[in-house]
PDB file of C-alpha atoms in Angstrom:
ATOM      1  CA  UNK O  27     -54.034 -18.445 -40.525  1.00  0.00           C
ATOM      2  CA  UNK O  28     -54.818 -18.064 -44.186  1.00  0.00           C
ATOM      3  CA  UNK O  29     -58.593 -18.188 -43.843  1.00  0.00           C
ATOM      4  CA  UNK O  30     -60.589 -15.297 -45.270  1.00  0.00           C
ATOM      5  CA  UNK O  31     -64.131 -15.583 -43.967  1.00  0.00           C
ATOM      6  CA  UNK O  32     -67.124 -13.313 -44.479  1.00  0.00           C
ATOM      7  CA  UNK O  33     -66.908 -10.389 -42.045  1.00  0.00           C
ATOM      8  CA  UNK O  34     -70.026  -8.245 -41.765  1.00  0.00           C
ATOM      9  CA  UNK O  35     -68.603  -5.977 -39.082  1.00  0.00           C
ATOM     10  CA  UNK O  36     -65.068  -5.756 -40.462  1.00  0.00           C
ATOM     11  CA  UNK O  37     -63.199  -2.472 -39.902  1.00  0.00           C
ATOM     12  CA  UNK O  38     -62.238  -0.076 -42.630  1.00  0.00           C
ATOM     13  CA  UNK O  39     -58.558   0.720 -42.740  1.00  0.00           C
ATOM     14  CA  UNK O  40     -57.020   4.141 -42.147  1.00  0.00           C
ATOM     15  CA  UNK O  41     -54.454   3.637 -44.907  1.00  0.00           C
ATOM     16  CA  UNK O  42     -56.030   3.099 -48.306  1.00  0.00           C
ATOM     17  CA  UNK O  43     -54.966   0.159 -50.440  1.00  0.00           C
ATOM     18  CA  UNK O  44     -55.681   2.055 -53.644  1.00  0.00           C
ATOM     19  CA  UNK O  45     -52.669   3.433 -55.460  1.00  0.00           C
ATOM     20  CA  UNK O  46     -50.393   0.657 -54.227  1.00  0.00           C
ATOM     21  CA  UNK O  47     -50.556  -1.306 -57.417  1.00  0.00           C
ATOM     22  CA  UNK O  48     -49.697  -0.473 -61.010  1.00  0.00           C
ATOM     23  CA  UNK O  49     -51.970  -3.259 -62.259  1.00  0.00           C
ATOM     24  CA  UNK O  50     -55.069  -1.337 -61.171  1.00  0.00           C
ATOM     25  CA  UNK O  51     -54.504   1.080 -64.019  1.00  0.00           C
ATOM     26  CA  UNK O  52     -54.926  -1.817 -66.440  1.00  0.00           C
ATOM     27  CA  UNK O  53     -58.393  -2.759 -65.175  1.00  0.00           C
ATOM     28  CA  UNK O  54     -60.949  -2.196 -67.897  1.00  0.00           C
ATOM     29  CA  UNK O  55     -64.731  -2.343 -67.981  1.00  0.00           C
ATOM     30  CA  UNK O  56     -64.781  -6.139 -67.688  1.00  0.00           C
ATOM     31  CA  UNK O  57     -67.015  -7.327 -64.851  1.00  0.00           C
ATOM     32  CA  UNK O  58     -65.433  -9.346 -62.040  1.00  0.00           C
ATOM     33  CA  UNK O  59     -67.106 -11.655 -59.532  1.00  0.00           C
ATOM     34  CA  UNK O  60     -65.550 -11.394 -56.076  1.00  0.00           C
ATOM     35  CA  UNK O  61     -66.580 -14.347 -53.929  1.00  0.00           C
ATOM     36  CA  UNK O  62     -66.390 -13.626 -50.225  1.00  0.00           C
ATOM     37  CA  UNK O  63     -67.117  -9.991 -51.036  1.00  0.00           C
ATOM     38  CA  UNK O  64     -67.264  -9.115 -47.332  1.00  0.00           C
ATOM     39  CA  UNK O  65     -64.233 -11.132 -46.307  1.00  0.00           C
ATOM     40  CA  UNK O  66     -60.865  -9.782 -45.194  1.00  0.00           C
ATOM     41  CA  UNK O  67     -59.409  -9.900 -48.696  1.00  0.00           C
ATOM     42  CA  UNK O  68     -62.609  -9.802 -50.724  1.00  0.00           C
ATOM     43  CA  UNK O  69     -63.766  -6.418 -49.465  1.00  0.00           C
ATOM     44  CA  UNK O  70     -60.362  -4.918 -50.287  1.00  0.00           C
ATOM     45  CA  UNK O  71     -60.456  -6.434 -53.782  1.00  0.00           C
ATOM     46  CA  UNK O  72     -63.918  -4.932 -54.309  1.00  0.00           C
ATOM     47  CA  UNK O  73     -62.663  -1.516 -53.174  1.00  0.00           C
ATOM     48  CA  UNK O  74     -59.625  -1.588 -55.459  1.00  0.00           C
ATOM     49  CA  UNK O  75     -61.585  -2.679 -58.496  1.00  0.00           C
ATOM     50  CA  UNK O  76     -64.378  -0.126 -58.072  1.00  0.00           C
ATOM     51  CA  UNK O  77     -61.918   2.703 -57.416  1.00  0.00           C
ATOM     52  CA  UNK O  78     -60.288   1.744 -60.716  1.00  0.00           C
ATOM     53  CA  UNK O  79     -63.657   1.997 -62.478  1.00  0.00           C
ATOM     54  CA  UNK O  80     -64.319  -1.714 -62.922  1.00  0.00           C
ATOM     55  CA  UNK O  81     -67.804  -3.173 -62.306  1.00  0.00           C
ATOM     56  CA  UNK O  82     -67.983  -5.866 -59.637  1.00  0.00           C
ATOM     57  CA  UNK O  83     -70.388  -8.589 -58.609  1.00  0.00           C
ATOM     58  CA  UNK O  84     -69.759  -8.825 -54.851  1.00  0.00           C
ATOM     59  CA  UNK O  85     -70.771 -12.339 -53.905  1.00  0.00           C
ATOM     60  CA  UNK O  86     -72.035 -12.929 -50.374  1.00  0.00           C
ATOM     61  CA  UNK O  87     -74.678 -14.978 -48.635  1.00  0.00           C
ATOM     62  CA  UNK O  88     -76.302 -11.737 -47.422  1.00  0.00           C
ATOM     63  CA  UNK O  89     -76.145  -9.198 -50.257  1.00  0.00           C
ATOM     64  CA  UNK O  90     -76.779  -5.554 -49.429  1.00  0.00           C
ATOM     65  CA  UNK O  91     -77.748  -2.540 -51.516  1.00  0.00           C
ATOM     66  CA  UNK O  92     -76.040  -1.831 -54.857  1.00  0.00           C
ATOM     67  CA  UNK O  93     -73.824   1.263 -54.902  1.00  0.00           C
ATOM     68  CA  UNK O  94     -71.566   2.854 -57.483  1.00  0.00           C
ATOM     69  CA  UNK O  95     -70.066   0.056 -59.599  1.00  0.00           C
ATOM     70  CA  UNK O  96     -70.707  -2.712 -57.056  1.00  0.00           C
ATOM     71  CA  UNK O  97     -73.608  -5.107 -57.550  1.00  0.00           C
ATOM     72  CA  UNK O  98     -74.137  -7.301 -54.476  1.00  0.00           C
ATOM     73  CA  UNK O  99     -75.237 -10.779 -55.560  1.00  0.00           C
ATOM     74  CA  UNK O 100     -76.285 -13.708 -53.439  1.00  0.00           C
ATOM     75  CA  UNK O 101     -73.645 -16.410 -53.569  1.00  0.00           C
ATOM     76  CA  UNK O 102     -73.575 -19.513 -51.411  1.00  0.00           C
ATOM     77  CA  UNK O 103     -71.310 -22.503 -52.018  1.00  0.00           C
ATOM     78  CA  UNK O 104     -73.970 -24.736 -50.510  1.00  0.00           C
ATOM     79  CA  UNK O 105     -76.746 -23.423 -52.773  1.00  0.00           C
ATOM     80  CA  UNK O 106     -76.026 -24.057 -56.442  1.00  0.00           C
ATOM     81  CA  UNK O 107     -79.101 -22.032 -57.390  1.00  0.00           C
ATOM     82  CA  UNK O 108     -77.121 -18.865 -56.601  1.00  0.00           C
ATOM     83  CA  UNK O 109     -74.214 -19.628 -58.909  1.00  0.00           C
ATOM     84  CA  UNK O 110     -75.626 -18.702 -62.316  1.00  0.00           C
ATOM     85  CA  UNK O 111     -76.575 -15.139 -61.339  1.00  0.00           C
ATOM     86  CA  UNK O 112     -73.230 -14.631 -59.624  1.00  0.00           C
ATOM     87  CA  UNK O 113     -71.231 -15.439 -62.769  1.00  0.00           C
ATOM     88  CA  UNK O 114     -73.569 -13.663 -65.201  1.00  0.00           C
ATOM     89  CA  UNK O 115     -71.570 -11.475 -67.627  1.00  0.00           C
ATOM     90  CA  UNK O 116     -68.311 -11.794 -65.695  1.00  0.00           C
ATOM     91  CA  UNK O 117     -64.948 -12.105 -67.417  1.00  0.00           C
ATOM     92  CA  UNK O 118     -62.909 -12.771 -64.288  1.00  0.00           C
ATOM     93  CA  UNK O 119     -63.470 -14.341 -60.873  1.00  0.00           C
ATOM     94  CA  UNK O 120     -61.730 -13.916 -57.524  1.00  0.00           C
ATOM     95  CA  UNK O 121     -62.364 -17.261 -55.887  1.00  0.00           C
ATOM     96  CA  UNK O 122     -61.916 -17.453 -52.135  1.00  0.00           C
ATOM     97  CA  UNK O 123     -61.270 -21.086 -51.271  1.00  0.00           C
ATOM     98  CA  UNK O 124     -64.233 -22.416 -49.262  1.00  0.00           C
ATOM     99  CA  UNK O 125     -63.464 -24.244 -46.022  1.00  0.00           C
ATOM    100  CA  UNK O 126     -65.681 -27.181 -46.949  1.00  0.00           C
ATOM    101  CA  UNK O 127     -64.779 -30.844 -47.128  1.00  0.00           C
ATOM    102  CA  UNK O 128     -66.155 -31.138 -50.657  1.00  0.00           C
ATOM    103  CA  UNK O 129     -64.530 -27.898 -51.826  1.00  0.00           C
ATOM    104  CA  UNK O 130     -62.632 -29.547 -54.721  1.00  0.00           C
ATOM    105  CA  UNK O 131     -65.874 -30.842 -56.229  1.00  0.00           C
ATOM    106  CA  UNK O 132     -67.762 -27.601 -55.613  1.00  0.00           C
ATOM    107  CA  UNK O 133     -64.994 -25.424 -57.034  1.00  0.00           C
ATOM    108  CA  UNK O 134     -64.622 -27.505 -60.177  1.00  0.00           C
ATOM    109  CA  UNK O 135     -68.367 -27.499 -60.792  1.00  0.00           C
ATOM    110  CA  UNK O 136     -68.644 -23.767 -60.142  1.00  0.00           C
ATOM    111  CA  UNK O 137     -65.731 -22.741 -62.373  1.00  0.00           C
ATOM    112  CA  UNK O 138     -67.221 -24.814 -65.190  1.00  0.00           C
ATOM    113  CA  UNK O 139     -70.250 -22.493 -65.124  1.00  0.00           C
ATOM    114  CA  UNK O 140     -68.021 -19.617 -66.311  1.00  0.00           C
ATOM    115  CA  UNK O 141     -66.048 -21.367 -69.066  1.00  0.00           C
ATOM    116  CA  UNK O 142     -64.396 -18.252 -70.470  1.00  0.00           C
ATOM    117  CA  UNK O 143     -63.498 -16.529 -67.210  1.00  0.00           C
ATOM    118  CA  UNK O 144     -60.023 -15.927 -65.823  1.00  0.00           C
ATOM    119  CA  UNK O 145     -59.991 -17.301 -62.261  1.00  0.00           C
ATOM    120  CA  UNK O 146     -57.755 -16.105 -59.435  1.00  0.00           C
ATOM    121  CA  UNK O 147     -57.812 -18.566 -56.537  1.00  0.00           C
ATOM    122  CA  UNK O 148     -56.895 -17.570 -52.983  1.00  0.00           C
ATOM    123  CA  UNK O 149     -55.001 -20.627 -51.748  1.00  0.00           C
ATOM    124  CA  UNK O 150     -52.184 -20.725 -49.174  1.00  0.00           C
ATOM    125  CA  UNK O 151     -48.417 -20.543 -48.912  1.00  0.00           C
ATOM    126  CA  UNK O 152     -46.686 -23.828 -49.556  1.00  0.00           C
ATOM    127  CA  UNK O 153     -49.649 -25.529 -51.258  1.00  0.00           C
ATOM    128  CA  UNK O 154     -47.392 -26.378 -54.180  1.00  0.00           C
ATOM    129  CA  UNK O 155     -45.254 -28.598 -51.934  1.00  0.00           C
ATOM    130  CA  UNK O 156     -48.182 -30.853 -51.039  1.00  0.00           C
ATOM    131  CA  UNK O 157     -49.192 -34.088 -52.696  1.00  0.00           C
ATOM    132  CA  UNK O 158     -51.774 -33.737 -55.466  1.00  0.00           C
ATOM    133  CA  UNK O 159     -54.070 -35.925 -53.364  1.00  0.00           C
ATOM    134  CA  UNK O 160     -54.180 -33.360 -50.530  1.00  0.00           C
ATOM    135  CA  UNK O 161     -57.324 -31.274 -50.055  1.00  0.00           C
ATOM    136  CA  UNK O 162     -55.403 -28.031 -50.645  1.00  0.00           C
ATOM    137  CA  UNK O 163     -53.944 -29.206 -53.948  1.00  0.00           C
ATOM    138  CA  UNK O 164     -57.218 -30.781 -55.016  1.00  0.00           C
ATOM    139  CA  UNK O 165     -58.869 -27.329 -54.787  1.00  0.00           C
ATOM    140  CA  UNK O 166     -56.069 -25.792 -56.856  1.00  0.00           C
ATOM    141  CA  UNK O 167     -56.277 -28.580 -59.433  1.00  0.00           C
ATOM    142  CA  UNK O 168     -60.043 -28.104 -59.683  1.00  0.00           C
ATOM    143  CA  UNK O 169     -59.343 -24.531 -60.813  1.00  0.00           C
ATOM    144  CA  UNK O 170     -56.429 -25.261 -63.118  1.00  0.00           C
ATOM    145  CA  UNK O 171     -58.328 -28.098 -64.810  1.00  0.00           C
ATOM    146  CA  UNK O 172     -61.621 -26.216 -65.300  1.00  0.00           C
ATOM    147  CA  UNK O 173     -60.691 -22.555 -65.853  1.00  0.00           C
ATOM    148  CA  UNK O 174     -59.917 -21.039 -69.236  1.00  0.00           C
ATOM    149  CA  UNK O 175     -57.013 -19.257 -67.544  1.00  0.00           C
ATOM    150  CA  UNK O 176     -55.990 -18.981 -63.921  1.00  0.00           C
ATOM    151  CA  UNK O 177     -53.597 -17.558 -61.338  1.00  0.00           C
ATOM    152  CA  UNK O 178     -52.966 -19.072 -57.900  1.00  0.00           C
ATOM    153  CA  UNK O 179     -52.394 -16.601 -55.054  1.00  0.00           C
ATOM    154  CA  UNK O 180     -50.728 -18.328 -52.102  1.00  0.00           C
ATOM    155  CA  UNK O 181     -50.510 -16.025 -49.063  1.00  0.00           C
ATOM    156  CA  UNK O 182     -48.865 -16.617 -45.723  1.00  0.00           C
ATOM    157  CA  UNK O 183     -50.801 -16.059 -42.480  1.00  0.00           C
ATOM    158  CA  UNK O 184     -52.846 -12.858 -42.447  1.00  0.00           C
ATOM    159  CA  UNK O 185     -52.009  -9.998 -40.081  1.00  0.00           C
ATOM    160  CA  UNK O 186     -55.751  -9.787 -39.554  1.00  0.00           C
ATOM    161  CA  UNK O 187     -55.931 -13.014 -37.522  1.00  0.00           C
ATOM    162  CA  UNK O 188     -54.613 -10.851 -34.684  1.00  0.00           C
ATOM    163  CA  UNK O 189     -57.715  -8.629 -34.519  1.00  0.00           C
ATOM    164  CA  UNK O 190     -60.354 -11.168 -35.565  1.00  0.00           C
ATOM    165  CA  UNK O 191     -62.568 -12.534 -32.757  1.00  0.00           C
ATOM    166  CA  UNK O 192     -62.738 -15.870 -34.573  1.00  0.00           C
ATOM    167  CA  UNK O 193     -58.986 -16.239 -34.178  1.00  0.00           C
ATOM    168  CA  UNK O 194     -56.787 -14.393 -31.645  1.00  0.00           C
ATOM    169  CA  UNK O 195     -58.464 -11.090 -30.711  1.00  0.00           C
ATOM    170  CA  UNK O 196     -60.137 -12.422 -27.569  1.00  0.00           C
ATOM    171  CA  UNK O 197     -57.021 -14.253 -26.386  1.00  0.00           C
ATOM    172  CA  UNK O 198     -54.920 -11.112 -26.794  1.00  0.00           C
ATOM    173  CA  UNK O 199     -57.409  -8.582 -25.431  1.00  0.00           C
ATOM    174  CA  UNK O 200     -58.930 -10.558 -22.578  1.00  0.00           C
ATOM    175  CA  UNK O 201     -56.088 -12.868 -21.549  1.00  0.00           C
ATOM    176  CA  UNK O 202     -52.894 -11.184 -22.754  1.00  0.00           C
ATOM    177  CA  UNK O 203     -51.693 -14.219 -24.714  1.00  0.00           C
ATOM    178  CA  UNK O 204     -50.958 -14.992 -28.370  1.00  0.00           C
ATOM    179  CA  UNK O 205     -51.521 -18.768 -28.619  1.00  0.00           C
ATOM    180  CA  UNK O 206     -50.095 -19.817 -31.999  1.00  0.00           C
ATOM    181  CA  UNK O 207     -48.657 -23.312 -32.345  1.00  0.00           C
ATOM    182  CA  UNK O 208     -45.275 -22.842 -34.028  1.00  0.00           C
ATOM    183  CA  UNK O 209     -42.719 -25.137 -32.362  1.00  0.00           C
ATOM    184  CA  UNK O 210     -40.369 -22.161 -32.525  1.00  0.00           C
ATOM    185  CA  UNK O 211     -40.711 -21.628 -36.280  1.00  0.00           C
ATOM    186  CA  UNK O 212     -41.303 -18.197 -37.808  1.00  0.00           C
ATOM    187  CA  UNK O 213     -44.211 -16.972 -39.962  1.00  0.00           C
ATOM    188  CA  UNK O 214     -44.030 -14.370 -42.743  1.00  0.00           C
ATOM    189  CA  UNK O 215     -47.290 -12.647 -41.750  1.00  0.00           C
ATOM    190  CA  UNK O 216     -48.852 -10.603 -44.574  1.00  0.00           C
ATOM    191  CA  UNK O 217     -51.525  -7.920 -44.711  1.00  0.00           C
ATOM    192  CA  UNK O 218     -54.862  -8.676 -46.391  1.00  0.00           C
ATOM    193  CA  UNK O 219     -54.575  -5.371 -48.272  1.00  0.00           C
ATOM    194  CA  UNK O 220     -51.349  -6.506 -49.906  1.00  0.00           C
ATOM    195  CA  UNK O 221     -52.962  -9.820 -50.802  1.00  0.00           C
ATOM    196  CA  UNK O 222     -55.801  -7.830 -52.385  1.00  0.00           C
ATOM    197  CA  UNK O 223     -53.334  -5.765 -54.402  1.00  0.00           C
ATOM    198  CA  UNK O 224     -51.708  -8.925 -55.748  1.00  0.00           C
ATOM    199  CA  UNK O 225     -55.157 -10.333 -56.498  1.00  0.00           C
ATOM    200  CA  UNK O 226     -56.141  -7.283 -58.546  1.00  0.00           C
ATOM    201  CA  UNK O 227     -52.842  -7.453 -60.421  1.00  0.00           C
ATOM    202  CA  UNK O 228     -53.622 -11.083 -61.195  1.00  0.00           C
ATOM    203  CA  UNK O 229     -57.157 -10.251 -62.331  1.00  0.00           C
ATOM    204  CA  UNK O 230     -56.064  -7.396 -64.586  1.00  0.00           C
ATOM    205  CA  UNK O 231     -52.735  -8.579 -65.994  1.00  0.00           C
ATOM    206  CA  UNK O 232     -53.172 -11.754 -68.007  1.00  0.00           C
ATOM    207  CA  UNK O 233     -49.407 -12.013 -68.275  1.00  0.00           C
ATOM    208  CA  UNK O 234     -49.699 -13.505 -64.781  1.00  0.00           C
ATOM    209  CA  UNK O 235     -51.972 -16.283 -66.012  1.00  0.00           C
ATOM    210  CA  UNK O 236     -50.548 -19.687 -65.168  1.00  0.00           C
ATOM    211  CA  UNK O 237     -48.452 -18.343 -62.281  1.00  0.00           C
ATOM    212  CA  UNK O 238     -48.518 -19.323 -58.616  1.00  0.00           C
ATOM    213  CA  UNK O 239     -47.684 -16.225 -56.565  1.00  0.00           C
ATOM    214  CA  UNK O 240     -46.504 -16.571 -52.961  1.00  0.00           C
ATOM    215  CA  UNK O 241     -47.502 -13.476 -50.997  1.00  0.00           C
ATOM    216  CA  UNK O 242     -45.685 -12.700 -47.749  1.00  0.00           C
ATOM    217  CA  UNK O 243     -44.860  -9.807 -45.514  1.00  0.00           C
ATOM    218  CA  UNK O 244     -41.411  -8.204 -45.415  1.00  0.00           C
ATOM    219  CA  UNK O 245     -39.985 -10.544 -42.801  1.00  0.00           C
ATOM    220  CA  UNK O 246     -40.594 -13.782 -40.933  1.00  0.00           C
ATOM    221  CA  UNK O 247     -41.358 -13.356 -37.236  1.00  0.00           C
ATOM    222  CA  UNK O 248     -41.342 -15.698 -34.298  1.00  0.00           C
ATOM    223  CA  UNK O 249     -44.521 -15.747 -32.233  1.00  0.00           C
ATOM    224  CA  UNK O 250     -42.555 -14.072 -29.444  1.00  0.00           C
ATOM    225  CA  UNK O 251     -41.604 -11.243 -31.822  1.00  0.00           C
ATOM    226  CA  UNK O 252     -45.203 -10.898 -33.000  1.00  0.00           C
ATOM    227  CA  UNK O 253     -46.451 -10.791 -29.403  1.00  0.00           C
ATOM    228  CA  UNK O 254     -43.863  -8.134 -28.540  1.00  0.00           C
ATOM    229  CA  UNK O 255     -45.074  -5.942 -31.420  1.00  0.00           C
ATOM    230  CA  UNK O 256     -48.665  -6.160 -30.199  1.00  0.00           C
ATOM    231  CA  UNK O 257     -47.497  -5.501 -26.626  1.00  0.00           C
ATOM    232  CA  UNK O 258     -45.633  -2.369 -27.653  1.00  0.00           C
ATOM    233  CA  UNK O 259     -48.529  -0.729 -29.478  1.00  0.00           C
ATOM    234  CA  UNK O 260     -51.290  -1.784 -27.083  1.00  0.00           C
ATOM    235  CA  UNK O 261     -49.307  -0.846 -23.985  1.00  0.00           C
ATOM    236  CA  UNK O 262     -50.101  -4.141 -22.255  1.00  0.00           C
ATOM    237  CA  UNK O 263     -48.210  -7.382 -21.868  1.00  0.00           C
ATOM    238  CA  UNK O 264     -48.961 -10.026 -24.472  1.00  0.00           C
ATOM    239  CA  UNK O 265     -47.254 -13.365 -23.877  1.00  0.00           C
ATOM    240  CA  UNK O 266     -46.603 -15.913 -26.629  1.00  0.00           C
ATOM    241  CA  UNK O 267     -47.786 -19.453 -25.962  1.00  0.00           C
ATOM    242  CA  UNK O 268     -47.182 -22.560 -28.040  1.00  0.00           C
ATOM    243  CA  UNK O 269     -50.134 -24.954 -27.823  1.00  0.00           C
ATOM    244  CA  UNK O 270     -49.813 -28.421 -29.275  1.00  0.00           C
ATOM    245  CA  UNK O 271     -51.530 -29.356 -32.517  1.00  0.00           C
ATOM    246  CA  UNK O 272     -54.248 -31.173 -30.557  1.00  0.00           C
ATOM    247  CA  UNK O 273     -54.801 -28.213 -28.239  1.00  0.00           C
ATOM    248  CA  UNK O 274     -54.989 -25.780 -31.154  1.00  0.00           C
ATOM    249  CA  UNK O 275     -57.607 -27.839 -33.006  1.00  0.00           C
ATOM    250  CA  UNK O 276     -59.642 -29.213 -30.096  1.00  0.00           C
ATOM    251  CA  UNK O 277     -62.703 -27.018 -30.743  1.00  0.00           C
ATOM    252  CA  UNK O 278     -62.934 -27.798 -34.468  1.00  0.00           C
ATOM    253  CA  UNK O 279     -65.044 -30.403 -36.209  1.00  0.00           C
ATOM    254  CA  UNK O 280     -62.965 -33.486 -37.108  1.00  0.00           C
ATOM    255  CA  UNK O 281     -62.533 -32.754 -40.819  1.00  0.00           C
ATOM    256  CA  UNK O 282     -61.491 -29.115 -40.282  1.00  0.00           C
ATOM    257  CA  UNK O 283     -59.292 -30.145 -37.346  1.00  0.00           C
ATOM    258  CA  UNK O 284     -57.389 -32.361 -39.759  1.00  0.00           C
ATOM    259  CA  UNK O 285     -56.925 -29.573 -42.322  1.00  0.00           C
ATOM    260  CA  UNK O 286     -55.874 -26.984 -39.711  1.00  0.00           C
ATOM    261  CA  UNK O 287     -53.720 -29.548 -37.932  1.00  0.00           C
ATOM    262  CA  UNK O 288     -51.841 -30.306 -41.137  1.00  0.00           C
ATOM    263  CA  UNK O 289     -51.318 -26.576 -41.674  1.00  0.00           C
ATOM    264  CA  UNK O 290     -49.910 -26.306 -38.146  1.00  0.00           C
ATOM    265  CA  UNK O 291     -47.484 -29.107 -38.958  1.00  0.00           C
ATOM    266  CA  UNK O 292     -46.326 -27.065 -41.953  1.00  0.00           C
ATOM    267  CA  UNK O 293     -45.814 -24.076 -39.651  1.00  0.00           C
ATOM    268  CA  UNK O 294     -43.629 -26.303 -37.453  1.00  0.00           C
ATOM    269  CA  UNK O 295     -41.667 -27.376 -40.530  1.00  0.00           C
ATOM    270  CA  UNK O 296     -40.962 -23.754 -41.515  1.00  0.00           C
ATOM    271  CA  UNK O 297     -43.121 -23.712 -44.662  1.00  0.00           C
ATOM    272  CA  UNK O 298     -44.610 -20.325 -43.693  1.00  0.00           C
ATOM    273  CA  UNK O 299     -41.167 -18.858 -42.938  1.00  0.00           C
ATOM    274  CA  UNK O 300     -40.307 -18.202 -46.578  1.00  0.00           C
ATOM    275  CA  UNK O 301     -40.205 -14.490 -47.494  1.00  0.00           C
ATOM    276  CA  UNK O 302     -40.751 -13.521 -51.132  1.00  0.00           C
ATOM    277  CA  UNK O 303     -40.498 -10.234 -53.023  1.00  0.00           C
ATOM    278  CA  UNK O 304     -43.738 -10.764 -54.961  1.00  0.00           C
ATOM    279  CA  UNK O 305     -45.583  -7.814 -53.380  1.00  0.00           C
ATOM    280  CA  UNK O 306     -42.759  -5.442 -54.313  1.00  0.00           C
ATOM    281  CA  UNK O 307     -42.272  -7.077 -57.724  1.00  0.00           C
ATOM    282  CA  UNK O 308     -45.922  -6.761 -58.736  1.00  0.00           C
ATOM    283  CA  UNK O 309     -47.023  -3.576 -56.951  1.00  0.00           C
ATOM    284  CA  UNK O 310     -43.742  -1.625 -56.668  1.00  0.00           C
ATOM    285  CA  UNK O 311     -44.525  -1.079 -52.987  1.00  0.00           C
ATOM    286  CA  UNK O 312     -42.954  -2.790 -49.999  1.00  0.00           C
ATOM    287  CA  UNK O 313     -45.411  -5.062 -48.178  1.00  0.00           C
ATOM    288  CA  UNK O 314     -46.854  -3.722 -44.941  1.00  0.00           C
ATOM    289  CA  UNK O 315     -45.139  -4.955 -41.812  1.00  0.00           C
ATOM    290  CA  UNK O 316     -46.888  -6.418 -38.781  1.00  0.00           C
ATOM    291  CA  UNK O 317     -45.721  -3.350 -36.860  1.00  0.00           C
ATOM    292  CA  UNK O 318     -47.556  -1.064 -39.309  1.00  0.00           C
ATOM    293  CA  UNK O 319     -50.741  -3.126 -39.048  1.00  0.00           C
ATOM    294  CA  UNK O 320     -50.494  -3.280 -35.258  1.00  0.00           C
ATOM    295  CA  UNK O 321     -50.036   0.479 -34.910  1.00  0.00           C
ATOM    296  CA  UNK O 322     -53.289   0.979 -36.866  1.00  0.00           C
ATOM    297  CA  UNK O 323     -55.233  -1.488 -34.743  1.00  0.00           C
ATOM    298  CA  UNK O 324     -53.728  -0.930 -31.277  1.00  0.00           C
ATOM    299  CA  UNK O 325     -57.013   0.078 -29.618  1.00  0.00           C
ATOM    300  CA  UNK O 326     -58.706  -3.267 -30.290  1.00  0.00           C
ATOM    301  CA  UNK O 327     -56.240  -5.130 -28.037  1.00  0.00           C
ATOM    302  CA  UNK O 328     -56.578  -2.866 -25.031  1.00  0.00           C
ATOM    303  CA  UNK O 329     -58.703  -4.424 -22.282  1.00  0.00           C
ATOM    304  CA  UNK O 330     -62.372  -3.477 -22.245  1.00  0.00           C
ATOM    305  CA  UNK O 331     -63.013  -1.469 -19.099  1.00  0.00           C
ATOM    306  CA  UNK O 332     -66.400  -1.658 -17.444  1.00  0.00           C
TER     307      UNK O 332
END
């Protein structure tokens, strides 16, 4: 999936993201707010920016201790009292789309509090094909209408859903299955670190303002191919399964079930099968493959032995 939630216990990666993007060199002393500063993409954006010498407000509901150029700030979509401090003195914003029913209204109101800021929105692959009345497009339009300048980053499904306990880690590790509803379609899985690199390019290079960038991995894989990759590195059988839309969304609240269900329909239609060269074009590095990600994370899928 394309979600990028807050992850307090998220792993650090053995291969650094830094150095994979020319745009980092263009980052100046301008302060950036990174919403979802502990999320899969947000934490990598924070790392890239600070390694390039740029000050960062790392927005999270549970801010920690300041260090180096990072200033943790309390930021909660549901608490407007946190917004003003979060955007104080920032010239750019990485905006992780909130999975909230009223996200279009919240996003528009929030962006208006930073009228001069350049906003980079983390959206999803294929959002541009949807009707303007859809929730996904309404969030994008809230940014494009309110921001002084903007870039839309539209990634495919994250590699990291495979090792996230909120998605498929437990199913793979404990049951040996990868249950992604695809109806046989492929997905161009992409690494969160490559999404972060594109995000930093978009924050630092205003020539990308007004663009919608589709971020994918190097190839589109069937769920069977993805399961085989995880099987190979974890040295255990992982079987692909293809639950129905209703089965895949049964545990979700009705509103979110509708949003995720519609995304699953787009998977079935092949929307997430498109492969682009945007990672290579903007970073001069090939995007990481699922095989590379899986080789780094193989231990997490091996059964826990008592």
